[in-house]
Short mmCIF file of N, CA and C in Angstrom, two decimals:
data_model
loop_
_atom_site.label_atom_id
_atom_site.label_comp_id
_atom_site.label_asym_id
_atom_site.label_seq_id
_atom_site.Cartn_x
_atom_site.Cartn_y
_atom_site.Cartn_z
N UNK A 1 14.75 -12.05 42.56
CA UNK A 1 14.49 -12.77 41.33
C UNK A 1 13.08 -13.36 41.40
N UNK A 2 12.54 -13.05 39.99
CA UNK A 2 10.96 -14.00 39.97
C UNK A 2 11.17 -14.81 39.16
N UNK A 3 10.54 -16.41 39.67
CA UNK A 3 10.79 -17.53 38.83
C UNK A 3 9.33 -17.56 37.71
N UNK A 4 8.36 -16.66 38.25
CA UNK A 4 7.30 -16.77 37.47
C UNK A 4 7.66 -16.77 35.73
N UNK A 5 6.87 -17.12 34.89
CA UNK A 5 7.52 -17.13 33.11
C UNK A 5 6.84 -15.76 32.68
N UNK A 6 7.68 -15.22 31.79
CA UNK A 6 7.36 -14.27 30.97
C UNK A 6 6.26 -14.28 30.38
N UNK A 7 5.03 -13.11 30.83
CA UNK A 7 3.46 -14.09 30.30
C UNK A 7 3.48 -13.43 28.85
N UNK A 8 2.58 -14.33 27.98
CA UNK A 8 2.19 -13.94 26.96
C UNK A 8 1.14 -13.07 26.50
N UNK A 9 0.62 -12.87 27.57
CA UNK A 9 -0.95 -11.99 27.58
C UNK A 9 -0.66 -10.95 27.92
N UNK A 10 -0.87 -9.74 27.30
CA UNK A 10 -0.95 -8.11 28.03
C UNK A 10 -1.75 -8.16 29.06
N UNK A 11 -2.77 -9.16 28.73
CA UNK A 11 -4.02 -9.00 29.95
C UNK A 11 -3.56 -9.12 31.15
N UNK A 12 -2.48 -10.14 30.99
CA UNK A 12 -2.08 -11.03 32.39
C UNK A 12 -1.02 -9.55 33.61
N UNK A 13 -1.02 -8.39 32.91
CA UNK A 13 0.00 -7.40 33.16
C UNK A 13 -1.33 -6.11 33.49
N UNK A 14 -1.01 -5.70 34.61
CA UNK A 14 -1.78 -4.25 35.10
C UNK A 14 -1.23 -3.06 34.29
N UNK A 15 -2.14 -1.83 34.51
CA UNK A 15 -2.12 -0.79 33.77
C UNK A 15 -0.89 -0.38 33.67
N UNK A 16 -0.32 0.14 34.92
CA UNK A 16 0.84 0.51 35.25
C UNK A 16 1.83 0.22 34.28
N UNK A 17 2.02 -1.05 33.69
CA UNK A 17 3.58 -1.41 33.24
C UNK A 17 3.52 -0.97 32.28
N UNK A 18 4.75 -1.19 32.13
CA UNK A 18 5.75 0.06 30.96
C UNK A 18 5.42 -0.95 29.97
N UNK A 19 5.38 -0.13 28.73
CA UNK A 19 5.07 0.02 26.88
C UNK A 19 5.98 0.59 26.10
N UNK A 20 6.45 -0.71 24.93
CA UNK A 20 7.17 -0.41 24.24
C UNK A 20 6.23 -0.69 22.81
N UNK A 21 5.58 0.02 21.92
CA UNK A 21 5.01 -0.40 20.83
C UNK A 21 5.76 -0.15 19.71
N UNK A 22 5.81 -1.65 18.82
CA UNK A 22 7.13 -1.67 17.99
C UNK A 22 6.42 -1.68 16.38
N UNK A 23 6.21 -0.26 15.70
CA UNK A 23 5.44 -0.69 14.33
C UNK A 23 6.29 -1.55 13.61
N UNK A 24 5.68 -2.39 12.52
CA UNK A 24 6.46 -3.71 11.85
C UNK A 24 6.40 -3.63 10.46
N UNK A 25 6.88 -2.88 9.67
CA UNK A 25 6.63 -2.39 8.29
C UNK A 25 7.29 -3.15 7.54
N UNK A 26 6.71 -4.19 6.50
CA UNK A 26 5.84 -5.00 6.40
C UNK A 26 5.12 -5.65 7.25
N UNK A 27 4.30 -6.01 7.64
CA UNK A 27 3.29 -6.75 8.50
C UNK A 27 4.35 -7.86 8.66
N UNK A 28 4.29 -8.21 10.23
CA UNK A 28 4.68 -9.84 10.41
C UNK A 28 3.74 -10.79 10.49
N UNK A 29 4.50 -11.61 9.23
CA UNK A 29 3.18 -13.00 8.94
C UNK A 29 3.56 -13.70 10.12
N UNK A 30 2.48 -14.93 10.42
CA UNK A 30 2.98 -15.78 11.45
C UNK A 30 4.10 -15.98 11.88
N UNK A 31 5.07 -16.59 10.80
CA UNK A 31 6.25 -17.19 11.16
C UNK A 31 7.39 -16.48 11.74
N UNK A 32 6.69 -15.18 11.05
CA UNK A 32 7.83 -13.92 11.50
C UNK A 32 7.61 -13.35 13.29
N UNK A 33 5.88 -13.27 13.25
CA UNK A 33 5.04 -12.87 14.62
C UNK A 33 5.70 -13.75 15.53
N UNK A 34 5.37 -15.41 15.39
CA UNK A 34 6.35 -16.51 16.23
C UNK A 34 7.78 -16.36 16.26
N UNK A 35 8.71 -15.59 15.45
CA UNK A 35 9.97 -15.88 15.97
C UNK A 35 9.91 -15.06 16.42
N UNK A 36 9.60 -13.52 16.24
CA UNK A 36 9.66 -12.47 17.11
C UNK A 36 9.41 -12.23 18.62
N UNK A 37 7.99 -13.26 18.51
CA UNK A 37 7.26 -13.04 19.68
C UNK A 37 8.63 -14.32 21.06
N UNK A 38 8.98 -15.21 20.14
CA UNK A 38 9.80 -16.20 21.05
C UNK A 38 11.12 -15.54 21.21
N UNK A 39 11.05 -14.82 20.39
CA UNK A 39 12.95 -14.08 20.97
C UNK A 39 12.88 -13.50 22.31
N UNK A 40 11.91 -12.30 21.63
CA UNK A 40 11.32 -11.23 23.45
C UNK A 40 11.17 -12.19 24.12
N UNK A 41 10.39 -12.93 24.50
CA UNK A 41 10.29 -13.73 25.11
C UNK A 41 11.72 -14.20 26.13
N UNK A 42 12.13 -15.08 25.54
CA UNK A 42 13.78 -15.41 25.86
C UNK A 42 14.78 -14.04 26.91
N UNK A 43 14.24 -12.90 25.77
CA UNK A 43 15.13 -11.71 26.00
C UNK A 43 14.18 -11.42 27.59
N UNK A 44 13.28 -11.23 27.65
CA UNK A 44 12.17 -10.59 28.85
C UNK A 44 12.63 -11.54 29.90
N UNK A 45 12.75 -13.32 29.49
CA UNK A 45 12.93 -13.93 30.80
C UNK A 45 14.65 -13.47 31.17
N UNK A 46 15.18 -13.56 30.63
CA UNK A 46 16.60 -13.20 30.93
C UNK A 46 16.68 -11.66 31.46
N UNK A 47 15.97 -10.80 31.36
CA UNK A 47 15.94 -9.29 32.11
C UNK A 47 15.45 -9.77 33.35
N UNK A 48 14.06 -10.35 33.81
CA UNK A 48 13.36 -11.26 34.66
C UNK A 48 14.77 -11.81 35.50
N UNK A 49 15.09 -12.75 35.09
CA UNK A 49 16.75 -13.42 36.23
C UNK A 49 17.78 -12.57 36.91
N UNK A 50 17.81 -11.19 36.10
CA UNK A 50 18.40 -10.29 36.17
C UNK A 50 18.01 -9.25 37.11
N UNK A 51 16.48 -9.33 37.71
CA UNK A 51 16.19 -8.90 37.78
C UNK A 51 15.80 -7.17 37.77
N UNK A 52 16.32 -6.97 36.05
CA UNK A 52 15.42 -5.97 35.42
C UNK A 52 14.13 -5.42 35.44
N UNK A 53 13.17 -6.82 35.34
CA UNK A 53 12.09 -6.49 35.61
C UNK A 53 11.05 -7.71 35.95
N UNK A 54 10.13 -7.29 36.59
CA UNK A 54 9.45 -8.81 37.25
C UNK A 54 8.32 -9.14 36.51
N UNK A 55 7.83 -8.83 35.56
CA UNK A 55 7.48 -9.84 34.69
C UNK A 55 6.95 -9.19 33.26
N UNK A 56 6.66 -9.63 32.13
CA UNK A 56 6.81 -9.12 30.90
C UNK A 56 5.00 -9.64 30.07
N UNK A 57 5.12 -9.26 28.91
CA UNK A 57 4.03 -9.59 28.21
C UNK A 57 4.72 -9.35 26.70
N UNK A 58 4.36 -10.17 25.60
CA UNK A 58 4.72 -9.98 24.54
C UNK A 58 3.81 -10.23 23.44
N UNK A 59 3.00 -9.46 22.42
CA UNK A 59 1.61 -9.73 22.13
C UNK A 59 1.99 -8.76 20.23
N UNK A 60 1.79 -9.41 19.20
CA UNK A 60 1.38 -9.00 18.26
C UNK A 60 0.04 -8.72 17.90
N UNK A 61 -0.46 -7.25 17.35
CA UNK A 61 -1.32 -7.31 17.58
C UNK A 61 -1.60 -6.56 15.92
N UNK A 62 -2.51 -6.15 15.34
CA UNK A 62 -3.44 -5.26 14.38
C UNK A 62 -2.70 -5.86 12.85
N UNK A 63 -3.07 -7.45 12.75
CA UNK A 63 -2.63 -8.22 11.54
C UNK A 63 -0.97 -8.26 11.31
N UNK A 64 -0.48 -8.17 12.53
CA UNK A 64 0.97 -8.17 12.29
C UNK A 64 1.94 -6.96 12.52
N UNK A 65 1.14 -5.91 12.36
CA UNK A 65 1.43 -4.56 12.21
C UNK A 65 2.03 -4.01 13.48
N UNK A 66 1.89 -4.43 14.53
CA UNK A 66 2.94 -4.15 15.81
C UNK A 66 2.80 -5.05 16.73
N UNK A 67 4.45 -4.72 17.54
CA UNK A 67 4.55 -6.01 18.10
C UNK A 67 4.67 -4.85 19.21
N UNK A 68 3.96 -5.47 20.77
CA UNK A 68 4.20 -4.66 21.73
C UNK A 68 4.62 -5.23 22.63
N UNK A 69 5.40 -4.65 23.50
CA UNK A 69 6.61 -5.44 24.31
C UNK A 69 5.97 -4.39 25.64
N UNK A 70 5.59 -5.73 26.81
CA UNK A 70 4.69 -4.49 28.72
C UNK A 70 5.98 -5.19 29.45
N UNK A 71 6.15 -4.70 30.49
CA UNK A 71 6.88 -4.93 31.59
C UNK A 71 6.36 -4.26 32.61
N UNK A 72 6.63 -5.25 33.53
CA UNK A 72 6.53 -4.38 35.32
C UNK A 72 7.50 -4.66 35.66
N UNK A 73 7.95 -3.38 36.71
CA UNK A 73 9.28 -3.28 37.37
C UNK A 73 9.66 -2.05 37.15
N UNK A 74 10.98 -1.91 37.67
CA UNK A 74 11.41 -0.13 37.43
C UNK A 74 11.94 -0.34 36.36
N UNK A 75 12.30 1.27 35.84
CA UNK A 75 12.30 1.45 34.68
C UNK A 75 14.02 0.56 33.71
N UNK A 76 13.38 0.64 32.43
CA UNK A 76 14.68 -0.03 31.90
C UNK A 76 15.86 0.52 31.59
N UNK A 77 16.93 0.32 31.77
CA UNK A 77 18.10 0.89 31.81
C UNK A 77 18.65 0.78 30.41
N UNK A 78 19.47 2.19 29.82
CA UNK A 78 20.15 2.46 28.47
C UNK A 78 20.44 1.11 27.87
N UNK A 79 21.24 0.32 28.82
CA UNK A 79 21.85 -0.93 27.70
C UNK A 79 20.52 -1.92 27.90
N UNK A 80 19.84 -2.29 28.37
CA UNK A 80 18.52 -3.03 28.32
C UNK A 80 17.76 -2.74 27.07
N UNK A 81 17.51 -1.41 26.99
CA UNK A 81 17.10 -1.07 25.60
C UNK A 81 17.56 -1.41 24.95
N UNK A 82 19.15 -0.90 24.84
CA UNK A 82 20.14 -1.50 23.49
C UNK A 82 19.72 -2.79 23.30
N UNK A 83 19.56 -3.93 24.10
CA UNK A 83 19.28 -5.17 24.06
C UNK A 83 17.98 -5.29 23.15
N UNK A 84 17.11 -4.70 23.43
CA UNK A 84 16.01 -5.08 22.67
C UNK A 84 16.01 -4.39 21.33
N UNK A 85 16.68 -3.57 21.43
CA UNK A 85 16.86 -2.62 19.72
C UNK A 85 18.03 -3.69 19.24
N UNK A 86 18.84 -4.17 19.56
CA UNK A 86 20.11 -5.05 19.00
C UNK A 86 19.02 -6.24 18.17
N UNK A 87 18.02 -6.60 19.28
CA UNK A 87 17.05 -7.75 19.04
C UNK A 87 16.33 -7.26 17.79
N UNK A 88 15.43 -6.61 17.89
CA UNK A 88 14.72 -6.03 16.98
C UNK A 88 15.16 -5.57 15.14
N UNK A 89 16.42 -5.16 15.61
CA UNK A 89 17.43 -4.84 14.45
C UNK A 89 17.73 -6.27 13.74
N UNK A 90 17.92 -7.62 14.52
CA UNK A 90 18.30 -9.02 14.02
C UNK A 90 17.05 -9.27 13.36
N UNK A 91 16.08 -9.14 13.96
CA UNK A 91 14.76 -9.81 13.82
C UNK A 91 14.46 -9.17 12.40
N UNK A 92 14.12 -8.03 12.41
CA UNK A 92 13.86 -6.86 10.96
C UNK A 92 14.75 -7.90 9.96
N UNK A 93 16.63 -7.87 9.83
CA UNK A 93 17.28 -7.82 8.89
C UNK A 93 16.81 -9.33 8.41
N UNK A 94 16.25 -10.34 9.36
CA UNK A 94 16.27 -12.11 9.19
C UNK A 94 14.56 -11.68 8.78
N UNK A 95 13.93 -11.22 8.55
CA UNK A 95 12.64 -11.06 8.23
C UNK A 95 12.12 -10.50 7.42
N UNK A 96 13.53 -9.23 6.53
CA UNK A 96 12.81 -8.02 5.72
C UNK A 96 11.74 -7.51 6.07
N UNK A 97 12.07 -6.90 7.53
CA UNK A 97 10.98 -5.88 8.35
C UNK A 97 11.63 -4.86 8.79
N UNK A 98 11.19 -3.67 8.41
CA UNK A 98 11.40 -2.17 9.66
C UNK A 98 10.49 -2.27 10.55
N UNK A 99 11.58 -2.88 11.75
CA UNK A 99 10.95 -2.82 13.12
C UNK A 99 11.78 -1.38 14.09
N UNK A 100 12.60 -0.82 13.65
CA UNK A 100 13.50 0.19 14.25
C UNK A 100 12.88 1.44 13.77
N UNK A 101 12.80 1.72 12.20
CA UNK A 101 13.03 2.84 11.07
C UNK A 101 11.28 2.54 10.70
N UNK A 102 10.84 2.09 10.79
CA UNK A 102 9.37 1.92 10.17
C UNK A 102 8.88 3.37 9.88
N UNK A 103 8.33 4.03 9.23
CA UNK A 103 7.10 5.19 9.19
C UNK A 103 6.08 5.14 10.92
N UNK A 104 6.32 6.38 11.27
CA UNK A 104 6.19 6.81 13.00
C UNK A 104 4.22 6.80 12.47
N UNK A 105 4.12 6.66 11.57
CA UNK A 105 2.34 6.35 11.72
C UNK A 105 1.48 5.59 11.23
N UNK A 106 0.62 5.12 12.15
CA UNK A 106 0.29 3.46 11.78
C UNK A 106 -1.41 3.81 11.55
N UNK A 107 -1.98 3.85 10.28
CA UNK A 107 -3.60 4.43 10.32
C UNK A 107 -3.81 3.29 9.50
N UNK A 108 -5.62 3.20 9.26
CA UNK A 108 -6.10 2.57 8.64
C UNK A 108 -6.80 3.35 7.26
N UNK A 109 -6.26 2.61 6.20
CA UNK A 109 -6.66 3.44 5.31
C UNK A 109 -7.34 2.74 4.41
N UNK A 110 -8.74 2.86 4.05
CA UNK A 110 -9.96 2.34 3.14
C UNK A 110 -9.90 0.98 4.07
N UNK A 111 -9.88 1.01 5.52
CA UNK A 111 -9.79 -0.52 6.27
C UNK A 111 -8.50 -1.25 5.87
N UNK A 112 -7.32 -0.74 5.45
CA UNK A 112 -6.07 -1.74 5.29
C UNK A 112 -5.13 -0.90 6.16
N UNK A 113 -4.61 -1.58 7.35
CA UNK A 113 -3.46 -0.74 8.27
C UNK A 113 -1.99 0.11 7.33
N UNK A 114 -1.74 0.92 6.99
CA UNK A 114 -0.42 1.22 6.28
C UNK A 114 0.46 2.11 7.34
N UNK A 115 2.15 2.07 7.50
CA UNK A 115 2.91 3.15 8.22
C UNK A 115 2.85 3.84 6.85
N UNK A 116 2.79 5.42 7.71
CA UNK A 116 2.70 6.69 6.76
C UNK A 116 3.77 7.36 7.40
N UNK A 117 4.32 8.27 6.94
CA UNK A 117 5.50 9.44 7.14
C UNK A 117 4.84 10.47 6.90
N UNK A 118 4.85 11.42 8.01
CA UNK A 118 3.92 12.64 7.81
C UNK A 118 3.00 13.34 6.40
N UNK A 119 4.51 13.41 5.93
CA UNK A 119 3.63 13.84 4.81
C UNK A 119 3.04 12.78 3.43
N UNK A 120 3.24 11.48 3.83
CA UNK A 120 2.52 10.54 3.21
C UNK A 120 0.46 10.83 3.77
N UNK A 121 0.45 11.16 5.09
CA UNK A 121 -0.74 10.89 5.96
C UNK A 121 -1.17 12.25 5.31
N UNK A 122 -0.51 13.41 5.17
CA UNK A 122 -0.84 14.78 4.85
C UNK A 122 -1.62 14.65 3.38
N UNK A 123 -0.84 13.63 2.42
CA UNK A 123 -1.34 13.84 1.03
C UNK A 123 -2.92 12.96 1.06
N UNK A 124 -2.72 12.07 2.11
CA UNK A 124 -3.90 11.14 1.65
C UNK A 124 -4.89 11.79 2.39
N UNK A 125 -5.07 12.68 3.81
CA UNK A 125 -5.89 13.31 3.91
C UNK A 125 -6.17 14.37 2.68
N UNK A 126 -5.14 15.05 2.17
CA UNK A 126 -5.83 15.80 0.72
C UNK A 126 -6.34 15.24 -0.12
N UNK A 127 -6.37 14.02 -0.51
CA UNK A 127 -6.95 13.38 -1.39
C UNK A 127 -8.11 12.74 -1.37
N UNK A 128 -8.44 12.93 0.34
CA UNK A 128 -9.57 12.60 0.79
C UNK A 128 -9.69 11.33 1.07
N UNK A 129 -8.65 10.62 0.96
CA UNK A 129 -8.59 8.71 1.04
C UNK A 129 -8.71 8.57 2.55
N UNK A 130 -8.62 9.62 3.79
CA UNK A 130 -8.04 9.46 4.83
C UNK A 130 -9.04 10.54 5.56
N UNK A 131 -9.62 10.38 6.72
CA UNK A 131 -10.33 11.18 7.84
C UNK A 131 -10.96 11.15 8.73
N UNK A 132 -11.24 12.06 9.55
CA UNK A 132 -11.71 11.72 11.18
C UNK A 132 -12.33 10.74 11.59
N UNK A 133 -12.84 9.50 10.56
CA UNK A 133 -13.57 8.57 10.87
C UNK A 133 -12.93 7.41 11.24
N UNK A 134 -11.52 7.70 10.18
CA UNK A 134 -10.53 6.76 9.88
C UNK A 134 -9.75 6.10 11.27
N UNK A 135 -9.72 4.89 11.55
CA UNK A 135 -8.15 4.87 12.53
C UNK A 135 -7.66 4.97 12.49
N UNK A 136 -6.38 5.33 13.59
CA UNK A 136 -5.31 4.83 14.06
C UNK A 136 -5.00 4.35 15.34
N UNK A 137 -3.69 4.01 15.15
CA UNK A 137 -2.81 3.08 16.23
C UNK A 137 -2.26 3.98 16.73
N UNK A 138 -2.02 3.69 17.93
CA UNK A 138 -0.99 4.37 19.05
C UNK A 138 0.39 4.22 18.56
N UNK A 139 1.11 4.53 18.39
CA UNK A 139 2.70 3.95 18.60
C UNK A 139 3.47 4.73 19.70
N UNK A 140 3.00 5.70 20.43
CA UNK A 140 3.56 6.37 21.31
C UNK A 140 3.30 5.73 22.50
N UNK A 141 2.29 5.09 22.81
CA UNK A 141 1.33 4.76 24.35
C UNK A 141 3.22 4.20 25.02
N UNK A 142 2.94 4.61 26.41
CA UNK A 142 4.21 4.44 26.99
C UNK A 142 3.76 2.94 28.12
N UNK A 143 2.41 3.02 28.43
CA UNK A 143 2.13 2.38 29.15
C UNK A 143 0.68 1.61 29.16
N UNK A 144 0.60 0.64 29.25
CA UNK A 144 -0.61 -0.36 29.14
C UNK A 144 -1.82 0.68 29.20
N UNK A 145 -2.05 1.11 30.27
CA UNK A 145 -3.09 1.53 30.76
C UNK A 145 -3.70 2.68 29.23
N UNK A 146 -2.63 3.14 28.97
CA UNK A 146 -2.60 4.28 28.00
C UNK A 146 -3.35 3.44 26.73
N UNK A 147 -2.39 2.04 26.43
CA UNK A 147 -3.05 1.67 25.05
C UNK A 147 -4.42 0.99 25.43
N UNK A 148 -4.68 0.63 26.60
CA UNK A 148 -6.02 0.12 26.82
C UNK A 148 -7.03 1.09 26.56
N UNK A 149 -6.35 2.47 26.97
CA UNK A 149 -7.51 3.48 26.73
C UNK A 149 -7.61 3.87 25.40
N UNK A 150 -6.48 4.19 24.58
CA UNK A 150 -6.80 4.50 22.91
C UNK A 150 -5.49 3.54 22.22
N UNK A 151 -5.36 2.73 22.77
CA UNK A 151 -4.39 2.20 21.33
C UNK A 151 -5.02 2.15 19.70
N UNK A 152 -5.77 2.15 19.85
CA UNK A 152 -7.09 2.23 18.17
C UNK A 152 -8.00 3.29 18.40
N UNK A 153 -8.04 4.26 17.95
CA UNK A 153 -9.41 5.53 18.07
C UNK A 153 -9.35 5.49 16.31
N UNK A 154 -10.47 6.58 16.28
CA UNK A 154 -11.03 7.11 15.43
C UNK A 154 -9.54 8.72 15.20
N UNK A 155 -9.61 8.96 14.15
CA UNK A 155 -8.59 10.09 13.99
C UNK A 155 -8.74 11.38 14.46
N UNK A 156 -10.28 11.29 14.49
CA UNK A 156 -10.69 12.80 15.60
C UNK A 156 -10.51 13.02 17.04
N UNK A 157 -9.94 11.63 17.55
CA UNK A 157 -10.01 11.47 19.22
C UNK A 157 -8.63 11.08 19.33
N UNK A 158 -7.69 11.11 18.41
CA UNK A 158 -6.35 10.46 18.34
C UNK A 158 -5.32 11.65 18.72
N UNK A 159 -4.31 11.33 19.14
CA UNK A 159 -3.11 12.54 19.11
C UNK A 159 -2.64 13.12 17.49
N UNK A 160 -3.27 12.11 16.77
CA UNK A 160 -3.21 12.96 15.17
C UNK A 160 -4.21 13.82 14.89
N UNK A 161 -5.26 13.93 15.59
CA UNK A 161 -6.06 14.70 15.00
C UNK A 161 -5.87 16.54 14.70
N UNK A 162 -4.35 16.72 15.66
CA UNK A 162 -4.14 18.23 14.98
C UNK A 162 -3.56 18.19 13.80
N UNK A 163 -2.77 17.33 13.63
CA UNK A 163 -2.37 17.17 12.27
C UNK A 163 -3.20 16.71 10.89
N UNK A 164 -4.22 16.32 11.38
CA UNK A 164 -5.32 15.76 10.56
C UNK A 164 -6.22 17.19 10.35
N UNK A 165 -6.24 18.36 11.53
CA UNK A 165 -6.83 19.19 11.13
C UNK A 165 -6.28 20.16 9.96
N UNK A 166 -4.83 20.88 10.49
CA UNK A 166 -3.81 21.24 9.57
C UNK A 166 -4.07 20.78 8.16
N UNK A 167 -3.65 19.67 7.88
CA UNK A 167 -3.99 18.87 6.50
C UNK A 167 -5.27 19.38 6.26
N UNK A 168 -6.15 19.10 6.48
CA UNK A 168 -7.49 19.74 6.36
C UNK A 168 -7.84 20.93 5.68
N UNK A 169 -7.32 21.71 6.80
CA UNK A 169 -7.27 23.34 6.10
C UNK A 169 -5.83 23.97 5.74
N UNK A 170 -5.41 23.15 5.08
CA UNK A 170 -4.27 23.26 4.54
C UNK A 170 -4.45 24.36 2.85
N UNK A 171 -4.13 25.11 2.23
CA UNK A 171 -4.64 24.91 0.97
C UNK A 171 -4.15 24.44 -0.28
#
């Protein structure tokens, strides 16, 4: 068991630990970011006693738009997850947020973050509202180190960019 507290800083957590990035469709305003961020919290120190895992990070980040949940330790076990999807599922229904079901893509479009559903991202690259210059967010990164390296790129350096090409030369 580690008595250390569940830190609040990703920083405070090495590359290594495990990544859970949770898109938040609608954006969480403060009040929503604070209860969210204090539940995990609660939930991370109680895996922590359990020793699940030895220590956590819990950090909203890109105006509300995802909440990302690091851990070190071995990996998390089926019902541990359930735990945090049970969490996440409370949090969404007390908030009017898709934190479970959200749209799997998080870009920036004319500079305003939106989740897109494939072929939402497909039409707005045809329409030209959307392209290689454009960001996005990671929602896949499994592990710190990963979102330190591209959690935000440009769409040409992103894991969307084949799909951004497709769309492209689509006709």
């Amino acid at each position: 068991m580690n008595d250390a507290p569940v830190a609040t800083a990703l920083s405070a957590l090495p590359d290594h630990a495990a990544l859970r990035v949770v898109p938040a469709c609608p954006a969480l305003d403060a009040a929503a970011a604070a209860d969210a961020s204090a539940a995990m919290v609660k939930l991370f120190s109680q895996f922590q006693r359990e020793g699940r895992c030895q220590s956590a990070a819990i950090e909203v980040l890109g105006d509300g738009h995802l909440l990302l949940l690091a851990w070190l330790g071995p990996a998390l076990s089926g019902c541990s997850h359930d735990k945090i999807n049970h969490l996440l599922q409370h949090l969404g229904q007390r908030h009017g947020r898709r934190l479970l079901d959200a749209p799997p893509l998080v870009v920036e479009v004319e500079g305003v973050i939106q989740h897109l559903s494939h072929a939402e991202f497909k039409d707005l690259v045809r329409q030209g509202r959307l392209g290689s210059h454009d960001y996005a967010w990671d929602s896949m990164a499994s592990t710190l180190g990963d979102w330190r390296l591209a959690g935000r790129r440009p769409l040409a350096e992103h894991w969307l960019s084949p799909l951004l090409q497709r769309a492209l030369s689509a006709p």
